[in-house]
Short mmCIF file of C-alpha atoms in Angstrom, two decimals:
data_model
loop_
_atom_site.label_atom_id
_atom_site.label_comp_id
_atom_site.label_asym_id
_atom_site.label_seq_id
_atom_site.Cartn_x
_atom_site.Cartn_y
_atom_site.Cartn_z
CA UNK I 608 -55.39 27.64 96.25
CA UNK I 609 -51.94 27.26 97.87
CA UNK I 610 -50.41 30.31 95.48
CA UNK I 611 -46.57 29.75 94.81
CA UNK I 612 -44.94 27.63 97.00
CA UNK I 613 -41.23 27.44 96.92
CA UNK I 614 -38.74 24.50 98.83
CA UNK I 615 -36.82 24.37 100.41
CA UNK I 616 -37.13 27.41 103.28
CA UNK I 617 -33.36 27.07 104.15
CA UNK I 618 -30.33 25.44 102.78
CA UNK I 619 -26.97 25.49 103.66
CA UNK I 620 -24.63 24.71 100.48
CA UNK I 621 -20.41 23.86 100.18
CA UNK I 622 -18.52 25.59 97.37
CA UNK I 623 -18.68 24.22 94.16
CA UNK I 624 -22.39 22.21 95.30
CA UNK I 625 -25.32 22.36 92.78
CA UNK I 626 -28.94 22.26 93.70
CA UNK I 627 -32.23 23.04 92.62
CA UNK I 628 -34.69 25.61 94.04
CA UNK I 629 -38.25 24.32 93.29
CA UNK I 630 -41.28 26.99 92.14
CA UNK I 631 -44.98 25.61 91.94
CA UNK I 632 -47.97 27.66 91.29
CA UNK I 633 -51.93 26.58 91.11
CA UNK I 634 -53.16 29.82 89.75
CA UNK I 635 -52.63 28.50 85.82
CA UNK I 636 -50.31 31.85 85.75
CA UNK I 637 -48.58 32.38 82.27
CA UNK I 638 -45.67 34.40 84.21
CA UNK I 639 -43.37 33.59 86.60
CA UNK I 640 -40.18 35.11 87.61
CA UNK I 641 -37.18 34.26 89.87
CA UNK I 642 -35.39 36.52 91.67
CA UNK I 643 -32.75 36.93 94.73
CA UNK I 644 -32.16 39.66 97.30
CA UNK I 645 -29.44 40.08 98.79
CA UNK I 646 -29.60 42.10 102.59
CA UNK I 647 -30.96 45.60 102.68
CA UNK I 648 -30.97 45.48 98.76
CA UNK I 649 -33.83 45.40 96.55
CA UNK I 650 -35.59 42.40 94.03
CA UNK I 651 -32.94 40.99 91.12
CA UNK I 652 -34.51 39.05 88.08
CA UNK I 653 -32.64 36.44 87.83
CA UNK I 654 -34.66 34.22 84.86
CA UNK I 655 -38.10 34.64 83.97
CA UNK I 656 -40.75 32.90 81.59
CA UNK I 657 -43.52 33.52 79.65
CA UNK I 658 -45.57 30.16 79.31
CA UNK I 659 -44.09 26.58 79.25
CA UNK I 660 -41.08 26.20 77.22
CA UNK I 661 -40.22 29.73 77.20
CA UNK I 662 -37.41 31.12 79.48
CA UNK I 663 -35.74 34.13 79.06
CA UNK I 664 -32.16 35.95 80.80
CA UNK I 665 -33.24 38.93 83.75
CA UNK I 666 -31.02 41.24 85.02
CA UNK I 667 -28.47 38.62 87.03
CA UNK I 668 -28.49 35.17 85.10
CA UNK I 669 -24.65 33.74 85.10
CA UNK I 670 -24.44 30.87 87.73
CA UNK I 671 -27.91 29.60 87.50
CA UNK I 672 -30.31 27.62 85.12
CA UNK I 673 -34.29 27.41 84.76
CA UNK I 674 -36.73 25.22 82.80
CA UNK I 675 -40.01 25.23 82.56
CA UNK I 676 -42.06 22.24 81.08
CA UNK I 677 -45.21 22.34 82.98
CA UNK I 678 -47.62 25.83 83.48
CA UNK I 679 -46.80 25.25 86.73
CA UNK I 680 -43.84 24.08 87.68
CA UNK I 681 -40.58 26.84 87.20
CA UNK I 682 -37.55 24.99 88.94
CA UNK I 683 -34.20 27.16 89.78
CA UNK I 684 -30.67 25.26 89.01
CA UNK I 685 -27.53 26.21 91.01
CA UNK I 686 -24.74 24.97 89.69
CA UNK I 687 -21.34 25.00 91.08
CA UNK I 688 -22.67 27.17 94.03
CA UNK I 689 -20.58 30.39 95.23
CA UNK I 690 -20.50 32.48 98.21
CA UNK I 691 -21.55 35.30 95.92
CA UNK I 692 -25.26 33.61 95.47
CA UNK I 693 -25.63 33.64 99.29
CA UNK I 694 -29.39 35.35 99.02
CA UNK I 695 -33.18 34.80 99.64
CA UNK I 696 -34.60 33.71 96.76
CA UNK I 697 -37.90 34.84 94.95
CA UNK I 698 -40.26 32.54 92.70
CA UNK I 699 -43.49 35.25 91.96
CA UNK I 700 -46.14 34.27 89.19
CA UNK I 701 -48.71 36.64 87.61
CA UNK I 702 -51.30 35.70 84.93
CA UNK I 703 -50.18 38.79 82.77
CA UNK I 704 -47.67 41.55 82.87
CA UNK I 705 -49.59 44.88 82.53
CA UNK I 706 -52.21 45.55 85.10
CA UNK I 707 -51.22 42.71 87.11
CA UNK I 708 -50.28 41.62 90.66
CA UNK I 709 -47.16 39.60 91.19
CA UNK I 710 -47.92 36.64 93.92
CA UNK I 711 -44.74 35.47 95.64
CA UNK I 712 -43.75 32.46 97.02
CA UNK I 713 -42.28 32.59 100.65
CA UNK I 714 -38.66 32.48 99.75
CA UNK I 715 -35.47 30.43 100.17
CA UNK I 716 -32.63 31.17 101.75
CA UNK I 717 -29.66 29.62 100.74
CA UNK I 718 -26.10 29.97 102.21
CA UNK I 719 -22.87 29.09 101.08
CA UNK I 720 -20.03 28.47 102.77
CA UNK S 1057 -28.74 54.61 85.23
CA UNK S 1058 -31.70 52.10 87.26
CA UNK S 1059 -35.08 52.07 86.04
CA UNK S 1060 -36.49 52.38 89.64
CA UNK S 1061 -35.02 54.24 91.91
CA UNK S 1062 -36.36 55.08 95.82
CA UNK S 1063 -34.56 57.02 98.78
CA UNK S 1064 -33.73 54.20 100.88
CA UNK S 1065 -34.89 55.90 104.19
CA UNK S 1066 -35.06 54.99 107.03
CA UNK S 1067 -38.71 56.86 107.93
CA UNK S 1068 -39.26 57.25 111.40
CA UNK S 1069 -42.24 58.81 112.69
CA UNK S 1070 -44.51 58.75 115.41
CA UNK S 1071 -47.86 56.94 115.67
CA UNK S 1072 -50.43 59.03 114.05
CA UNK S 1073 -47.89 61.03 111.66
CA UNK S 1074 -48.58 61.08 107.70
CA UNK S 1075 -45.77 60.29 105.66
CA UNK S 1076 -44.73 60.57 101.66
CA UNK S 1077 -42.82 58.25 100.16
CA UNK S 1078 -41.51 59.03 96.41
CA UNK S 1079 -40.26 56.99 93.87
CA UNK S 1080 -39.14 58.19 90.11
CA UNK S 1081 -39.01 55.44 86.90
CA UNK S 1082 -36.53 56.15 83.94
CA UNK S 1083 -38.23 54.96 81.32
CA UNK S 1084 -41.30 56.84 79.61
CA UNK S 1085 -43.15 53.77 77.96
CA UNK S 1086 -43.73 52.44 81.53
CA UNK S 1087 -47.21 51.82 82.00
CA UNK S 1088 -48.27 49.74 85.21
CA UNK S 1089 -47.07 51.19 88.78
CA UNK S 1090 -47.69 49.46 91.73
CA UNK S 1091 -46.46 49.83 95.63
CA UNK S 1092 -45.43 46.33 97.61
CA UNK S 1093 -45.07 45.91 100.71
CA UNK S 1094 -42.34 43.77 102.39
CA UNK S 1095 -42.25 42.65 106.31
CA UNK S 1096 -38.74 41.51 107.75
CA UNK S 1097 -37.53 38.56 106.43
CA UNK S 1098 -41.19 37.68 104.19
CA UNK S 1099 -41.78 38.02 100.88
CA UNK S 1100 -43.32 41.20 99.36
CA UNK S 1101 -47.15 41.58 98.75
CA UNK S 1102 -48.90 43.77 96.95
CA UNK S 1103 -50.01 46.82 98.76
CA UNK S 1104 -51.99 48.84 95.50
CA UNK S 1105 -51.84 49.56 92.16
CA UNK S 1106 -51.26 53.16 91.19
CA UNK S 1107 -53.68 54.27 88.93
CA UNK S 1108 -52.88 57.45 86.27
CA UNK S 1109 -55.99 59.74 88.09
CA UNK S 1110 -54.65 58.56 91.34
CA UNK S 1111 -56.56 55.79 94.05
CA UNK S 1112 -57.01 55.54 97.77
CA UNK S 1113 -57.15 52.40 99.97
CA UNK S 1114 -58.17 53.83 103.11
CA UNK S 1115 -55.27 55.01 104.40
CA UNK S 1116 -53.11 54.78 101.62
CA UNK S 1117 -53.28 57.20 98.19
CA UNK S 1118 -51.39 56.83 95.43
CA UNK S 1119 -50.47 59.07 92.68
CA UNK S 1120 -49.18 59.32 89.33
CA UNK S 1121 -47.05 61.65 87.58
CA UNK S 1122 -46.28 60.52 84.35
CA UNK S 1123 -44.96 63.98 83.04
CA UNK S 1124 -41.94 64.21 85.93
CA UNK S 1125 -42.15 60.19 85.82
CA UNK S 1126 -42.40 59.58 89.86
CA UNK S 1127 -45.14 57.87 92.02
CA UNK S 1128 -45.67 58.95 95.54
CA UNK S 1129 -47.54 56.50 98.52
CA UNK S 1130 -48.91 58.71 101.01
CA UNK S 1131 -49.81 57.14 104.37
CA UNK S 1132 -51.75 58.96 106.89
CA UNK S 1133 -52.60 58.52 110.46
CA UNK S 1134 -49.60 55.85 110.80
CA UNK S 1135 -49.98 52.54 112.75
CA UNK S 1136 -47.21 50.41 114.42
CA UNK S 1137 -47.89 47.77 111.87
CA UNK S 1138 -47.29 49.86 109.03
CA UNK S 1139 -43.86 49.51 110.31
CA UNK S 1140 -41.93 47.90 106.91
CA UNK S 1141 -40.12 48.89 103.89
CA UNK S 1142 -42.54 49.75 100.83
CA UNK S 1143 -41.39 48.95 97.32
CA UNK S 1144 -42.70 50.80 94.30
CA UNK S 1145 -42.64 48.31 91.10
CA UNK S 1146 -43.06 49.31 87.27
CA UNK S 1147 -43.35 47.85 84.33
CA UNK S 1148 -42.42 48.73 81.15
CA UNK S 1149 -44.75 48.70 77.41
CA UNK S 1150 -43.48 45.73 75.52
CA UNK S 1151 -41.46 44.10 77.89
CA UNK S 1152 -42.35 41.10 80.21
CA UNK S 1153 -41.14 42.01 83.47
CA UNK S 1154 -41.31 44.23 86.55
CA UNK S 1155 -38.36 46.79 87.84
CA UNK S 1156 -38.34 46.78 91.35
CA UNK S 1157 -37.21 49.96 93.25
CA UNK S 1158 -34.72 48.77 96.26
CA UNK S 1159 -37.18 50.19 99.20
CA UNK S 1160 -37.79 52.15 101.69
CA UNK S 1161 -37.75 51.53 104.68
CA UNK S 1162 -40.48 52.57 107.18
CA UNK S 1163 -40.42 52.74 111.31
CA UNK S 1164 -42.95 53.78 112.93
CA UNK S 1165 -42.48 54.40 116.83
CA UNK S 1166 -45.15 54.51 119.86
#
């Protein structure tokens, strides 16, 4: 199993740019979660789901968009990127919630400038 | 008020030392605690689950206390590579996602 995998590692965005942060998992996880950390600060959830065509708001949504069609697949939508969402970003998976590990993916870190 | 909240540190000790790390949840109907480790610049990974009668991993014990609502990682006989900052995660009865604490940070020194 390759876990979560996120792309891309690194991207450097202009003002007012969109893009979108790709999540994949092969554990056939119900949960997965996006979040951002900014330095020296802890996790943020930014959008989280609870199966396929379920999505839900975390703690820091405005700015950003997420779908999720496939079990698998949990894709993260910039749009009209700000200096503000300079951060590493987060895609984690687990099967359940209670009683159960959190796998993340590697990260991405985005800048904008 | 945050549901998680952790003194930020930063630890340092010696090689060999034993060190206590707390952490304290606001919210009673929290029922799964965990401890995560994250290395510089890598994502976090789970370092145990905290059990209500407390667990040990070797060199790592975790404990419960759901009546003052904190959980405490103690590590003993420190290693270089423990060296990282140690996140304590809970999550809450009826809703489908994890609080993260914002870390602490660990250095351990020759």
């Amino acid at each position: 199993n390759a876990g979560v995998t996120q792309t891309p590692k690194f991207r450097i965005l202009k003002i007012g740019q969109s893009m979108t942060l790709q999540c994949t998992q092969d554990m056939n996880h119900n949960y997965m979660y996006w979040y951002r950390q900014d330095p020296g600060m802890g996790l943020k959830l930014i959008y989280y789901s609870v199966g396929a065509g379920i999505t839900d708001k975390g703690e820091v949504p405005n700015g950003y968009n997420v779908s999720r069609s496939t079990t698998e697949d949990f894709p993260l939508r910039l749009e009209l990127a700000a200096p503000s969402q300079t951060s590493v970003y987060f895609c984690a998976s687990s099967f359940q919630v209670a009683n159960n590990e959190q796998f993340f993916g590697p990260g991405t870190r985005l800048t904008v400038l | 008020r945050k549901e998680v909240e952790q003194d930020p540190g930063p630890f340092n000790v010696p090689e060999g030392a034993t060190v206590a790390f707390n952490c304290t949840y606001s919210n009673s109907a929290s029922q799964s605690f965990f401890w995560y480790r994250q290395d510089c610049r890598k994502e976090p990974k789970l370092l145990m689950s905290v059990y209500s009668s407390g667990n040990e991993d070797g060199r790592f014990t975790a404990q419960l206390n759901r009546a003052s609502q904190y959980i405490s990682l103690l590590i003993r006989d420190s290693k270089l590579s423990d060296s990282a900052t140690y996140l304590c995660v809970v999550n809450v009865r009826d809703f489908n996602k994890f609080y993260f604490g914002s870390g602490t940070k660990l250095n351990v020194k020759p």
